[in-house]
Coordinates of C-alpha atoms in Angstrom, one line a residue:
X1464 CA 130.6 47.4 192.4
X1465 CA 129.1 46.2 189.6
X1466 CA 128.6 48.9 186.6
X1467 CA 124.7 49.0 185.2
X1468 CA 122.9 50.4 183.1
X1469 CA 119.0 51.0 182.2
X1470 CA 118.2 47.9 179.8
X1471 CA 120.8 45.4 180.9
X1472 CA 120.4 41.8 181.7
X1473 CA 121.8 40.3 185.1
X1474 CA 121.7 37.3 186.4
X1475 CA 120.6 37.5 190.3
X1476 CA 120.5 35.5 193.3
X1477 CA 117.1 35.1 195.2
X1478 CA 116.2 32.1 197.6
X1479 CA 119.2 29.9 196.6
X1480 CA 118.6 30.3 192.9
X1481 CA 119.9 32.7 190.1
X1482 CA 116.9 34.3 187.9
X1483 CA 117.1 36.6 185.1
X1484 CA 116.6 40.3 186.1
X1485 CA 116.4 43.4 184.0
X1486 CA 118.0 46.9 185.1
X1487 CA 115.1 49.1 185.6
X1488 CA 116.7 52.2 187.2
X1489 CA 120.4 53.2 189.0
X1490 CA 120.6 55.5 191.5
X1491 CA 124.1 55.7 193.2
X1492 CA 125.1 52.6 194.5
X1493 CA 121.4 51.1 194.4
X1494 CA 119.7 49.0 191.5
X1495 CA 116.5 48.3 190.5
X1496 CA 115.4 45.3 189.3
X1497 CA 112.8 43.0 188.1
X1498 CA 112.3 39.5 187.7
X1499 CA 111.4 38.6 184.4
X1500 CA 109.7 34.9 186.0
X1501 CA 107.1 36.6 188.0
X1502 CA 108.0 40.8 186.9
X1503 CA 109.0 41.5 190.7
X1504 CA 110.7 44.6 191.9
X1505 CA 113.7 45.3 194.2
X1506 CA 116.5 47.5 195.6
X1507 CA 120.0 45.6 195.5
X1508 CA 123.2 46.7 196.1
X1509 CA 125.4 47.1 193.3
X1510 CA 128.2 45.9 195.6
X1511 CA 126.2 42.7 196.5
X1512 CA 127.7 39.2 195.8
X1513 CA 123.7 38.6 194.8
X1514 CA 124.6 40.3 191.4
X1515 CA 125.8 37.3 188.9
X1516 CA 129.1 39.7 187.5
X1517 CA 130.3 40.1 191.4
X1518 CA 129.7 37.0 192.6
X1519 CA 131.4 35.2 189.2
X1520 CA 134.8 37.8 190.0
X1521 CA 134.6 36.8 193.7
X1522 CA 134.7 32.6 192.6
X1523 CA 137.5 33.7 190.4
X1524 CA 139.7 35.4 192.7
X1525 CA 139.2 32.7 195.1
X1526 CA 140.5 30.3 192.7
X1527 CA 143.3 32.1 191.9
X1528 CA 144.2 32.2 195.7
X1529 CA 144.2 28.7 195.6
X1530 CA 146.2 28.0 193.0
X1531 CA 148.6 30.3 193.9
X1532 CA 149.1 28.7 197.3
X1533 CA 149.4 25.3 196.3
X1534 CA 152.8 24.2 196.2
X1535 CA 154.7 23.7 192.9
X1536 CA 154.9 20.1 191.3
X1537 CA 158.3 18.8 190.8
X1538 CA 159.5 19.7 187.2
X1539 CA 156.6 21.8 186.8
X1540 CA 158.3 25.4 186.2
X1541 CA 155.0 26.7 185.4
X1542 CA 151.4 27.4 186.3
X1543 CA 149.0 27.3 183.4
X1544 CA 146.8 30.6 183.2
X1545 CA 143.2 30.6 183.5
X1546 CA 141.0 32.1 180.0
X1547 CA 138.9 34.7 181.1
X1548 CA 135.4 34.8 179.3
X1549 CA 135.1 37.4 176.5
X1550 CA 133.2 40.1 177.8
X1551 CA 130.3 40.6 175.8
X1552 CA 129.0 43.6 174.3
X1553 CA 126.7 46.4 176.9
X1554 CA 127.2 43.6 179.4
X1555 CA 127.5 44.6 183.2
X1556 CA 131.0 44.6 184.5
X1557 CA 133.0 45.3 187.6
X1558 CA 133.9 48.7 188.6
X1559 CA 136.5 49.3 191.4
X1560 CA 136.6 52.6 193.2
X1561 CA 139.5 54.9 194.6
X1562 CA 137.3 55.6 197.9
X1563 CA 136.3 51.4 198.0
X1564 CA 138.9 48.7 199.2
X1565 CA 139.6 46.3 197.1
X1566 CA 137.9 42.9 197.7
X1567 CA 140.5 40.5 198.1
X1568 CA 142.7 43.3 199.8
X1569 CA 140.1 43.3 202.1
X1570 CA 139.4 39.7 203.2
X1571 CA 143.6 39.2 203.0
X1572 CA 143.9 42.6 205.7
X1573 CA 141.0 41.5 207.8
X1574 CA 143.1 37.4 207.8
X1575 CA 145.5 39.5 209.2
X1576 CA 144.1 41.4 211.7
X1577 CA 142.6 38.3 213.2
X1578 CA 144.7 37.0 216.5
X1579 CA 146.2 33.6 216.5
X1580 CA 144.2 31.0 218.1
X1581 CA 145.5 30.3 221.9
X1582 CA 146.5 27.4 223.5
X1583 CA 143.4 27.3 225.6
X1584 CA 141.3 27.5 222.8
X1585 CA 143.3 24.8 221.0
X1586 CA 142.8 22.6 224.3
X1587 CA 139.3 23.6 224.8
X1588 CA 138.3 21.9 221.3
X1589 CA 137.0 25.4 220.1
X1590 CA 137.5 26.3 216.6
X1591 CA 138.4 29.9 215.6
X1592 CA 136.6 32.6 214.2
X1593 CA 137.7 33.4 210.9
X1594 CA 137.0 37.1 210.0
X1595 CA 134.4 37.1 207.0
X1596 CA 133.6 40.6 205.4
X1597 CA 129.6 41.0 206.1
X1598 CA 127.4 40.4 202.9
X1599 CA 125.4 43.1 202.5
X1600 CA 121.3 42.1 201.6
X1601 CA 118.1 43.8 200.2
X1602 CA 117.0 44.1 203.3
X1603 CA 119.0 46.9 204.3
X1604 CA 116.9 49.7 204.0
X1605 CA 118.9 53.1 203.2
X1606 CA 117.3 56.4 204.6
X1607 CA 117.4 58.8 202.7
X1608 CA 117.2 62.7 204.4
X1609 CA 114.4 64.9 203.8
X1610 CA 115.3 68.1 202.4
X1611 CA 115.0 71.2 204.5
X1612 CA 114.6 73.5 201.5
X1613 CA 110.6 74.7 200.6
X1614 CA 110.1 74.6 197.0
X1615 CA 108.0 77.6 196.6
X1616 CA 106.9 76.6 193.4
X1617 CA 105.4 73.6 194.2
X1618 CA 103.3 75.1 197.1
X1619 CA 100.2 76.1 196.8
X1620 CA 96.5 75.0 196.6
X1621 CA 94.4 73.6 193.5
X1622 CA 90.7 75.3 193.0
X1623 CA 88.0 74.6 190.4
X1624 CA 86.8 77.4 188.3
X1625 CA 83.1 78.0 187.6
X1626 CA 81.9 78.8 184.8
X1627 CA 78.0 80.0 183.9
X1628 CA 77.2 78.1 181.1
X1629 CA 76.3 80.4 178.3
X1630 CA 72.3 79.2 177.3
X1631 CA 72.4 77.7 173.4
X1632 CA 69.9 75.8 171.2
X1633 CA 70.6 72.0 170.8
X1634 CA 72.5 70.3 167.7
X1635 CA 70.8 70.5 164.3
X1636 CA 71.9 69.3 161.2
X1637 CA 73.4 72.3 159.3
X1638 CA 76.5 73.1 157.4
X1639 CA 78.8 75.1 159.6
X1640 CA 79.2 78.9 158.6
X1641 CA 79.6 82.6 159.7
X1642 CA 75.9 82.3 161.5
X1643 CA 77.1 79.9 164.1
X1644 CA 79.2 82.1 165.9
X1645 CA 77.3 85.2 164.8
X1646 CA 75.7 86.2 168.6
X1647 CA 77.8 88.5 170.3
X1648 CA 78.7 86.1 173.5
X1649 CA 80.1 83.5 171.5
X1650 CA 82.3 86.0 170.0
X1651 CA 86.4 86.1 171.0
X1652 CA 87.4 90.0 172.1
X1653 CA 91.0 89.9 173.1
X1654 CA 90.4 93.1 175.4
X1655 CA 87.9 91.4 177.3
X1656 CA 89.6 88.4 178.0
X1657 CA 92.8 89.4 178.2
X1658 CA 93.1 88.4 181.9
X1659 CA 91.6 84.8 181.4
X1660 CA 93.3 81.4 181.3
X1661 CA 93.9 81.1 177.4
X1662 CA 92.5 77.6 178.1
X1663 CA 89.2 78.0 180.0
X1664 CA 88.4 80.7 176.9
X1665 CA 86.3 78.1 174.7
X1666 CA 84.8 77.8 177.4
X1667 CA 83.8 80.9 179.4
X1668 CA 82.5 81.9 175.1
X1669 CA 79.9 78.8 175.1
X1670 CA 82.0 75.5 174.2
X1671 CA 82.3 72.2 175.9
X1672 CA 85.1 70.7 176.7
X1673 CA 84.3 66.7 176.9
X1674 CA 86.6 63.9 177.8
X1675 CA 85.4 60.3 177.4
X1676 CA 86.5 57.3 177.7
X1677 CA 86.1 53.8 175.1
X1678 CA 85.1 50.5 176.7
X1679 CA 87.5 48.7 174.2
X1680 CA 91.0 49.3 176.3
X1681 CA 89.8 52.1 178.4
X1682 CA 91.2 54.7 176.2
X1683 CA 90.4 58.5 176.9
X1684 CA 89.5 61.0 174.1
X1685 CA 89.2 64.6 174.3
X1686 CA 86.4 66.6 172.3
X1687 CA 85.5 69.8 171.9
X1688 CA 81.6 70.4 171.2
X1689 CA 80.9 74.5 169.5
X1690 CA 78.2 76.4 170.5
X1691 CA 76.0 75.4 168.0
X1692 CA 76.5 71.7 168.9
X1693 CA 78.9 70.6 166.0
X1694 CA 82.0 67.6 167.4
X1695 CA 85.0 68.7 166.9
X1696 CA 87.7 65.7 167.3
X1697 CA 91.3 67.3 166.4
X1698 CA 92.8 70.3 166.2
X1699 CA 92.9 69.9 162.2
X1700 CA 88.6 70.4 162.9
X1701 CA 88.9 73.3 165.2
X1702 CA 91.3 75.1 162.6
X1703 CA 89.3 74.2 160.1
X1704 CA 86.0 75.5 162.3
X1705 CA 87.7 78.9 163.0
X1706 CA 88.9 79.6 159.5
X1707 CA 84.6 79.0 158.4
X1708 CA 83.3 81.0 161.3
X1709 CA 85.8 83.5 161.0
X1710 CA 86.2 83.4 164.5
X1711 CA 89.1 85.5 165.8
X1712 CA 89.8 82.7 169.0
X1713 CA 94.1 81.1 168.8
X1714 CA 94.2 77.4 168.1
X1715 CA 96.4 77.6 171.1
X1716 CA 93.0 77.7 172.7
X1717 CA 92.5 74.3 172.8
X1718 CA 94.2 71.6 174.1
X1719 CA 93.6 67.7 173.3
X1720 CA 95.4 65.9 176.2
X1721 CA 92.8 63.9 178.1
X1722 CA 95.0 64.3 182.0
X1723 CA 95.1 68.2 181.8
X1724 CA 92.0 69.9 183.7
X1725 CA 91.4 73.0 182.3
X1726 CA 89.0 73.9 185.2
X1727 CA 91.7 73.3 188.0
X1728 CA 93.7 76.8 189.0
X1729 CA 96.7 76.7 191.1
X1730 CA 96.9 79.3 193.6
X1731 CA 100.7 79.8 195.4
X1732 CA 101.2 79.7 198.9
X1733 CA 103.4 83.0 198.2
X1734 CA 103.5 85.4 195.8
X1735 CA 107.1 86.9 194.9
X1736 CA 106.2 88.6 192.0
X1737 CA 102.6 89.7 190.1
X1738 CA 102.5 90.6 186.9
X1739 CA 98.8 90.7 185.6
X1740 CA 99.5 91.8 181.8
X1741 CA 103.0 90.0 180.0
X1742 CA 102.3 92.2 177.0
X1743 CA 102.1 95.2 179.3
X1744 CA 99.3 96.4 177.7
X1745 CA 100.9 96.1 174.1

């Protein structure tokens, strides 16, 4: 087989022609490829003769057969040996395994296994079958088995939360201080939201949560809007919001990633063990 890695260039064989490919991903004796002409994927055999490395050894021991079995030229006492290419550096190479045969062990066992041609055949005008070791293609699929074993914690079912939205006037120009978290629900109490997602707690005490998205490159930005209507675009802003409000809410709170729903809840299947409180109360 021929030894890859993620990264590597390979030649490979597709409709008569060779084309440059580029390792995407190994798994066992599979690669992944793609085409850098038209950025294609596939599955291939690592011990396919469609791989440039396997295919170039396979020419070379073929030569070597030959020129082994040619007969010796008079006065010629030796054979001149063939220069083998420097391997380059993180270039794909050829791997032989204990549990594989070897190639040309192979095709030399199954010569032999092959009966002699009869004399009836010979008469007949038919030509023998010569035993060729089957080239294997991409398109062999491999099946792979479905695992048996439930994953517990994978099973379950995904609800939205709703939230009442907490009534509050509309942006005015101000400077931010202590007076705009000053009304009692806007206010963090750990003992009363001690059982609430840490996440959805902006938002059950009056803030948005807003996630929008640019026209230029369809990039998605997450913002937090404060109950009295004042943008906040980092968490450098929502720090710095807390420390002027003195509010008492964790800047672990708020979360800036733009593919995390803070409104979805995932609800197991099954239940092994509940604890309500981590702190236990403490």
């Amino acid at each position: 087989m021929v030894k890859l890695i993620t990264g590597q260039v390979v030649k490979t064989e597709w409709d008569g022609k060779w084309w440059i490919t580029r390792v995407l991903q190994v798994d066992a004796s599979l690669v992944r490829l793609v085409f850098d002409a038209d950025k294609r994927t596939e599955w291939i055999y690592r011990g396919s003769t469609r791989l440039g490395p396997l295919f170039t050894e396979m020419e070379q021991q073929k030569l070597r057969r030959q020129q082994a079995a040619e007969p010796k030229k008079d006065g010629a006492s030796f054979t001149r040996r063939q220069t083998m290419p420097t391997k380059k550096k993180n270039a794909p190479y050829i791997e032989y395994k204990r549990d594989g045969a070897d190639p040309e062990a192979t095709e030399s066992r199954e010569t032999s296994e092959t009966p002699p041609p009869t004399a009836s055949s010979e008469s007949d005008g038919a030509v023998p079958k010569r035993a060729v070791a089957r080239k294997s293609t991409a398109s062999r699929k491999q099946e792979f088995q479905q695992s048996t074993i439930t994953r517990w914690e994978y099973e379950g079912t995904v609800s939205t939360v709703d939230v009442k939205p907490l009534g509050k006037a509309s942006f005015q120009t101000h400077i931010c201080s202590i007076k705009c978290l000053s009304e009692t629900k806007f206010q963090y109490k750990e003992s009363e939201h001690k059982t609430v997602n840490p996440l959805m707690i902006p938002i059950v005490l009056g803030w948005d949560r807003q996630v929008s998205k640019h026209k230029l490159a369809g990039r998605r930005k997450v913002f937090y809007v404060a109950p009295c209507g004042r943008r906040l675009r980092t968490l450098d802003d929502v720090h710095r919001y807390l420390r002027t409000t003195n509010s008492l809410m964790e800047i672990d709170f708020f979360n800036f990633d733009w593919w995390l729903h803070v409104y979805n809840e995932f609800k197991p299947s099954r239940e092994f063990c509940t604890i309500k409180d981590l702190s236990y109360g403490k």
